[in-house]
Tab-separated table of C-alpha atoms in Angstrom:
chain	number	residue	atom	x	y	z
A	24	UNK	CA	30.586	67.784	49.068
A	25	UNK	CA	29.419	70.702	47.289
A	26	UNK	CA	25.864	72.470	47.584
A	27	UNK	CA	24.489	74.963	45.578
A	28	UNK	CA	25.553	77.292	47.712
A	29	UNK	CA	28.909	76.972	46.683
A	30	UNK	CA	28.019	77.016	43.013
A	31	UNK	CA	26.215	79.963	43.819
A	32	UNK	CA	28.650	81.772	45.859
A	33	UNK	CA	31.704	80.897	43.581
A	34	UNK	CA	30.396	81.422	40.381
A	35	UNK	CA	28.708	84.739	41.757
A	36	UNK	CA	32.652	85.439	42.335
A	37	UNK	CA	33.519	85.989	39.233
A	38	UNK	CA	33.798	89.149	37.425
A	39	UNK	CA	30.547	90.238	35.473
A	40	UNK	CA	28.561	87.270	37.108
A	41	UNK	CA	25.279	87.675	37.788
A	42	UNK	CA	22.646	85.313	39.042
A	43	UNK	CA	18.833	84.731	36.849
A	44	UNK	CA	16.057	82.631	36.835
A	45	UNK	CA	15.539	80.795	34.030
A	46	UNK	CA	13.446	77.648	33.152
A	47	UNK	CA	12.559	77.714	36.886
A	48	UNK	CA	16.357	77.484	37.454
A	49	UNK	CA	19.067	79.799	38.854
A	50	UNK	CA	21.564	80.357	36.010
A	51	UNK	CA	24.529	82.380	36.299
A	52	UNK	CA	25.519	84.623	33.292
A	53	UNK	CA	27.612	87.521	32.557
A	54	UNK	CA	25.962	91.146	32.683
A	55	UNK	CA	25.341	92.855	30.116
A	56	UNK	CA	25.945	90.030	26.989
A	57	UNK	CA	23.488	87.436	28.936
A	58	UNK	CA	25.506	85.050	27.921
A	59	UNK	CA	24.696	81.794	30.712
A	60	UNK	CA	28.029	80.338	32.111
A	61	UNK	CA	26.602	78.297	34.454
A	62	UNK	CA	23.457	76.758	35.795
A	63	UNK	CA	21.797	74.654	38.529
A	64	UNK	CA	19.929	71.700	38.233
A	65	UNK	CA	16.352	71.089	39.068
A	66	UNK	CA	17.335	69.309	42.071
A	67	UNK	CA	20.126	71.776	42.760
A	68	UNK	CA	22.343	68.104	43.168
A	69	UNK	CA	23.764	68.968	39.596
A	70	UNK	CA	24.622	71.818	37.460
A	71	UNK	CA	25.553	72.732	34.036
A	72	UNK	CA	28.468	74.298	32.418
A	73	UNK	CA	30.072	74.949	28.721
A	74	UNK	CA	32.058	72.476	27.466
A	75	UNK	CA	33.250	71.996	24.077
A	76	UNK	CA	31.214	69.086	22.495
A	77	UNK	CA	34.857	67.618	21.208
A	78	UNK	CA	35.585	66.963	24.968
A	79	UNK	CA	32.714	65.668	26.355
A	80	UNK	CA	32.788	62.270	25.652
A	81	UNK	CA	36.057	62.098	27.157
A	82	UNK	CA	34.879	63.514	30.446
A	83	UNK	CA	32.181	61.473	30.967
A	84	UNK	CA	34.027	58.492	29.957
A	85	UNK	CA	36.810	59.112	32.627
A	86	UNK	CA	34.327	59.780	35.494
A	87	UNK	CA	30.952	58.658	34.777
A	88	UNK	CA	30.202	59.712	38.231
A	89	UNK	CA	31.105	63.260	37.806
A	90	UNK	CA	30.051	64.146	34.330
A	91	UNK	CA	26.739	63.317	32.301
A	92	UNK	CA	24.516	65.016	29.382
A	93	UNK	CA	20.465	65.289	29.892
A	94	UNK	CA	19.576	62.996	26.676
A	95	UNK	CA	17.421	65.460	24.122
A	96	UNK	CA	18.661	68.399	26.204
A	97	UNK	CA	22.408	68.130	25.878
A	98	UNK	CA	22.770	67.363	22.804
A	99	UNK	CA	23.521	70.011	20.398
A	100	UNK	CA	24.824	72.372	22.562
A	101	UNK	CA	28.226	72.850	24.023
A	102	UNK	CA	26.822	71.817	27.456
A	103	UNK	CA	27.908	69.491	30.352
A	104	UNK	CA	26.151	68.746	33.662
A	105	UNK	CA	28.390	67.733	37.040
A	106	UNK	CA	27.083	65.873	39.863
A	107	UNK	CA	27.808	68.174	42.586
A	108	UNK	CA	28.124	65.257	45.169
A	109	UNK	CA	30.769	63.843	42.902
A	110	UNK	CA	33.207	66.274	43.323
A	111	UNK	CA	37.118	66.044	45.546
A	112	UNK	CA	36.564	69.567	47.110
A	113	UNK	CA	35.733	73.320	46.164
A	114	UNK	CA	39.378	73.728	44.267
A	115	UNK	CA	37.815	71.243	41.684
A	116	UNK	CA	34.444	73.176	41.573
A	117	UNK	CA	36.646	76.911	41.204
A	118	UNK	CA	38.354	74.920	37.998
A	119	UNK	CA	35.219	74.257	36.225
A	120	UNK	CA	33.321	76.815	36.763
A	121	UNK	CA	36.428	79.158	36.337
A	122	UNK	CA	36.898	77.157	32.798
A	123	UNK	CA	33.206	77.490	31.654
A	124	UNK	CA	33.293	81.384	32.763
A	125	UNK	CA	36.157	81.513	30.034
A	126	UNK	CA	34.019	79.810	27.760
A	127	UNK	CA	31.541	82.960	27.776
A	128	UNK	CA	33.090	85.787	28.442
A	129	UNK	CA	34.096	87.969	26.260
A	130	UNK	CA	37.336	88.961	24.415
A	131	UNK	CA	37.131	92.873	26.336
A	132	UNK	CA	36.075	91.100	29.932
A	133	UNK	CA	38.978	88.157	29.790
A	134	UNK	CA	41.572	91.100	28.482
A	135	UNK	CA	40.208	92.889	31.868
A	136	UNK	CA	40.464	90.006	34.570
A	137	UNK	CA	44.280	88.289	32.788
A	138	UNK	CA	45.063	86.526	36.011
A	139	UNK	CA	41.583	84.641	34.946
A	140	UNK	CA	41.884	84.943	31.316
A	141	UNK	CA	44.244	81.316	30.442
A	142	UNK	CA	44.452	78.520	32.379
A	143	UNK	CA	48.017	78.208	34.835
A	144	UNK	CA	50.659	76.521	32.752
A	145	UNK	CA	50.799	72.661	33.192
């Protein structure tokens, strides 16, 4: 299972990542642009990520254990939360928080870091 810990300690990983409290909660954001790829959840149990709004129905439709939105908080924003507990392993956790660090970096940052810049080919 994973803990926030490993949020912390994976998404910390990535380049340009830096950890800040905000709303009382750790979020993780890139230096520099501010811009919040990740963050924890009250409880630390959950967190949130980017995701386009297109795809999240889908997600949480597929695994309605995994994926949810915070009604009045989620909803106009490109935002997803996870249920830590929910996950296979920390290869799944790596992916999505790998895939919402995409989301917010930068053109000059992804150009920097291209073995993180697109996703493997299928």
């Amino acid at each position: 299972m994973a803990t926030a810990d490993d949020v912390r300690r994976i998404a910390l990983s990535l380049p340009g990542a830096v950890e800040k409290l905000a709303w009382g909660m750790p979020t993780f954001r890139l230096d520099g642009g501010g811009r919040i790829f990740a963050a924890l959840g009250e409880d630390d149990q959950s967190m949130g990520v980017k995701c386009p709004k297109e795809d999240r129905a889908e997600l949480i439709a597929a695994e309605p254990a995994k994926f949810f939105l915070r009604p009045g908080h989620d909803d106009n924003y490109a935002w997803l939360r996870v249920r830590l507990a929910a996950l296979e392993d920390e290869a799944e956790l790596y992916a999505i928080l790998l895939d919402s660090w995409r989301q917010a970096a930068p053109r000059k940052l992804l150009a920097a870091h291209p073995d993180l810049a697109a996703p493997p080919p299928s």
